[in-house]
Structures are given as structure tokens and as C-alpha cells.
Amino acid sequence: MRALHYAVLTVLSALFTAPLLFMVSMALSSDATSARAEFSLWPKDWEFGNFVKAFTSDLPMGSFLTNSLILTGFAVLGQVFVSAMVAYAFARLRAPGKNVLFIVLLSTLMLPAEITLIPQFTMFSELGWVDTLLPLVVPNFFGGAYNIFLMRQFIARIPRDLDEAAAIDGLGYFRIFTRIVLPLMKPALIAVGIFTFSWNWGWFMGPLIYLNSPENMPLALGVQVLYATGGAGQVPPWNMVMVGSLILTVPMIIVYFFGQKYMHELSVSASSDQK
């Protein structure tokens, strides 16, 4: 029975891995193979120079990558720290109307993003932020409703005795948060960081709306621009498109690979709370 179980898992793994292998094969194919669209799981002619060509061509692939790093880095920083602070306030501080505010916060999860799309664009346009990374970065420093909810539930599991002992030693709320609570939130912080990274690293719609100049575009939008360089009636440079797609995909795989144990720890703790 166990052998059958592993056999099924192996077959499914091969099926899910095949598109990634095909992407690698296309990225390592020559321009001639790309023009004829004669791709296979094993490249007919290896062209490792495609990765160098991607950063030395007319398209600013280096700028695409740099913008993605800036956008994703600040997004993770803002979402993780600010959401943790707000979650700590909801979980620990006593204030009139706190529960009502928390319900209002959760109710925003039911609002489709399309509803706020036009008001947000109008506001950022009035601020002169269109065609900059600011509309994509600044909102992250106001936290996210789901991230706040996730961290608030995690903080509620931390014994209040630790806070009280720290308060007796003379620590204020902020120092209790940074010295006591924040280090104990490592699984929740890493999980929120992974969610934020995966969303912003491959984010396409937001940059498409706010950015016009190629030098300001992140990698997800830059790959689309690279695809469009084929022109009308011409075959897109699929090998270069797959190079950009591979650069877009590999970091997310690495992040999930190294962060999966923390996400598992978070899910185990959440399930134990439900029991």
C-alpha cells in the first residue's frame, strides 16, 4: 500500500514538475529554435548565454529586477512590521470600541478590489504618484486585514503573564512588543512575509495600472513587455520570455522551500487552537 502511495505521488510530482522543466528547456534554447518553436523537455542546443543576453539587450531587464526587489522588499517590511503592531494592539491593548474596529477591519476582506480601484487611482493621481512605485509600496505600510487577523490570533496564544512580568520590570507597550512578543511571533511573521513576497513578486495588475515607463516596471510586467517585442505577425522571443519567467519563478520556489516549516508550524498551532 505504501509503495502504491509513493508511486502515485511520484507520478503527480512529475506531472507538476514538467511545466517547470519545459520552461527551463525553452530558456536554454537558441534563437533559431525559438523562432521555429521547436521546443522539447530537453534542449536541442544549449544556450546559457540567454541569461546574459537578457541583461544586455535593449530592454532594461536589470531595471525590471531591481524594481521588483525594491517593491517586494518594502512591501514585506511594511506588511510584516505594521501588521504585527496593529495585531498587538488588537490582541493586548484595552480601548473602548476595539472589538467594533476589529469587526470593521475584517469586513474589508469582503470588499472586492475592483470597488476601490478607481478611487485609489484618482487619489494617487492627485498626489502625482502615477508612474512611480509609491502607489504599490506605500499602502503596505498600513498593514493588511488578513495579515492583521492572522497575527492577532497568534498573539492571543502568547501568555499574558509575559507581558505583565515585563511591565513590572518597567517596560512600556512598545518595548514589550519588540522584546517579548515579536520574537515569539516568528512563525506568523515568516508566513506573512512569504504571502506578501509571493503576491508582490509576481504582481501584474497593480503595476499595469500605475506604471507607464519601462524603467519603472517590475519583472512581472517586464516579462509581458518582453513578450510584446515580437510585434504583430512575428514570433515572440520565447527563449528570452522564458528566461524572464524563470527569474520570476525561482525566487518564489526558494522562499517557499525554506519557509515551509514555519508555515507548517503556524498551521499546526492554529489547528491545536481549534481543538
PDB file of N, CA and C in Angstrom, residues 129-133 135-136 206-213 216-218 221:
ATOM      1  N   TRP A 129       1.574  60.460  -7.961  1.00  0.00           N
ATOM      2  CA  TRP A 129       2.326  59.227  -7.747  1.00  0.00           C
ATOM      3  C   TRP A 129       2.230  58.258  -8.921  1.00  0.00           C
ATOM      4  N   VAL A 130       1.426  58.578  -9.926  1.00  0.00           N
ATOM      5  CA  VAL A 130       1.288  57.668 -11.066  1.00  0.00           C
ATOM      6  C   VAL A 130       2.621  57.589 -11.812  1.00  0.00           C
ATOM      7  N   ASP A 131       2.956  56.409 -12.289  1.00  0.00           N
ATOM      8  CA  ASP A 131       4.229  56.108 -12.954  1.00  0.00           C
ATOM      9  C   ASP A 131       5.401  56.151 -11.979  1.00  0.00           C
ATOM     10  N   THR A 132       5.103  55.882 -10.703  1.00  0.00           N
ATOM     11  CA  THR A 132       6.147  55.668  -9.699  1.00  0.00           C
ATOM     12  C   THR A 132       5.781  54.413  -8.913  1.00  0.00           C
ATOM     13  N   LEU A 133       6.727  53.933  -8.105  1.00  0.00           N
ATOM     14  CA  LEU A 133       6.469  52.752  -7.290  1.00  0.00           C
ATOM     15  C   LEU A 133       5.698  53.079  -6.012  1.00  0.00           C
ATOM     16  N   PRO A 135       2.538  54.175  -5.332  1.00  0.00           N
ATOM     17  CA  PRO A 135       1.211  53.583  -5.122  1.00  0.00           C
ATOM     18  C   PRO A 135       1.251  52.086  -4.822  1.00  0.00           C
ATOM     19  N   LEU A 136       2.348  51.431  -5.191  1.00  0.00           N
ATOM     20  CA  LEU A 136       2.481  49.998  -4.971  1.00  0.00           C
ATOM     21  C   LEU A 136       3.162  49.680  -3.646  1.00  0.00           C
ATOM     22  N   GLY A 206      -1.499  45.615 -10.531  1.00  0.00           N
ATOM     23  CA  GLY A 206      -1.168  46.920  -9.957  1.00  0.00           C
ATOM     24  C   GLY A 206      -0.142  47.687 -10.773  1.00  0.00           C
ATOM     25  N   PRO A 207       1.010  47.086 -11.090  1.00  0.00           N
ATOM     26  CA  PRO A 207       1.983  47.782 -11.954  1.00  0.00           C
ATOM     27  C   PRO A 207       1.424  48.137 -13.322  1.00  0.00           C
ATOM     28  N   LEU A 208       0.547  47.290 -13.865  1.00  0.00           N
ATOM     29  CA  LEU A 208      -0.041  47.583 -15.175  1.00  0.00           C
ATOM     30  C   LEU A 208      -0.881  48.855 -15.127  1.00  0.00           C
ATOM     31  N   ILE A 209      -1.549  49.090 -13.990  1.00  0.00           N
ATOM     32  CA  ILE A 209      -2.428  50.251 -13.865  1.00  0.00           C
ATOM     33  C   ILE A 209      -1.635  51.526 -13.611  1.00  0.00           C
ATOM     34  N   TYR A 210      -0.619  51.456 -12.751  1.00  0.00           N
ATOM     35  CA  TYR A 210       0.041  52.677 -12.280  1.00  0.00           C
ATOM     36  C   TYR A 210       1.322  53.022 -13.022  1.00  0.00           C
ATOM     37  N   LEU A 211       1.927  52.075 -13.723  1.00  0.00           N
ATOM     38  CA  LEU A 211       3.235  52.325 -14.318  1.00  0.00           C
ATOM     39  C   LEU A 211       3.147  52.395 -15.842  1.00  0.00           C
ATOM     40  N   ASN A 212       3.856  53.352 -16.406  1.00  0.00           N
ATOM     41  CA  ASN A 212       3.886  53.532 -17.855  1.00  0.00           C
ATOM     42  C   ASN A 212       5.292  53.398 -18.434  1.00  0.00           C
ATOM     43  N   SER A 213       6.288  53.867 -17.718  1.00  0.00           N
ATOM     44  CA  SER A 213       7.664  53.866 -18.206  1.00  0.00           C
ATOM     45  C   SER A 213       8.321  52.507 -17.986  1.00  0.00           C
ATOM     46  N   ASN A 216      10.467  51.894 -14.859  1.00  0.00           N
ATOM     47  CA  ASN A 216       9.819  51.796 -13.552  1.00  0.00           C
ATOM     48  C   ASN A 216       9.090  50.478 -13.350  1.00  0.00           C
ATOM     49  N   MET A 217       9.043  49.638 -14.378  1.00  0.00           N
ATOM     50  CA  MET A 217       8.249  48.413 -14.310  1.00  0.00           C
ATOM     51  C   MET A 217       8.970  47.315 -13.535  1.00  0.00           C
ATOM     52  N   PRO A 218       8.230  46.511 -12.756  1.00  0.00           N
ATOM     53  CA  PRO A 218       8.839  45.331 -12.131  1.00  0.00           C
ATOM     54  C   PRO A 218       8.930  44.182 -13.118  1.00  0.00           C
ATOM     55  N   LEU A 221       5.672  42.655 -14.984  1.00  0.00           N
ATOM     56  CA  LEU A 221       5.202  43.458 -16.110  1.00  0.00           C
ATOM     57  C   LEU A 221       6.245  43.505 -17.228  1.00  0.00           C
TER      58      LEU A 221
END
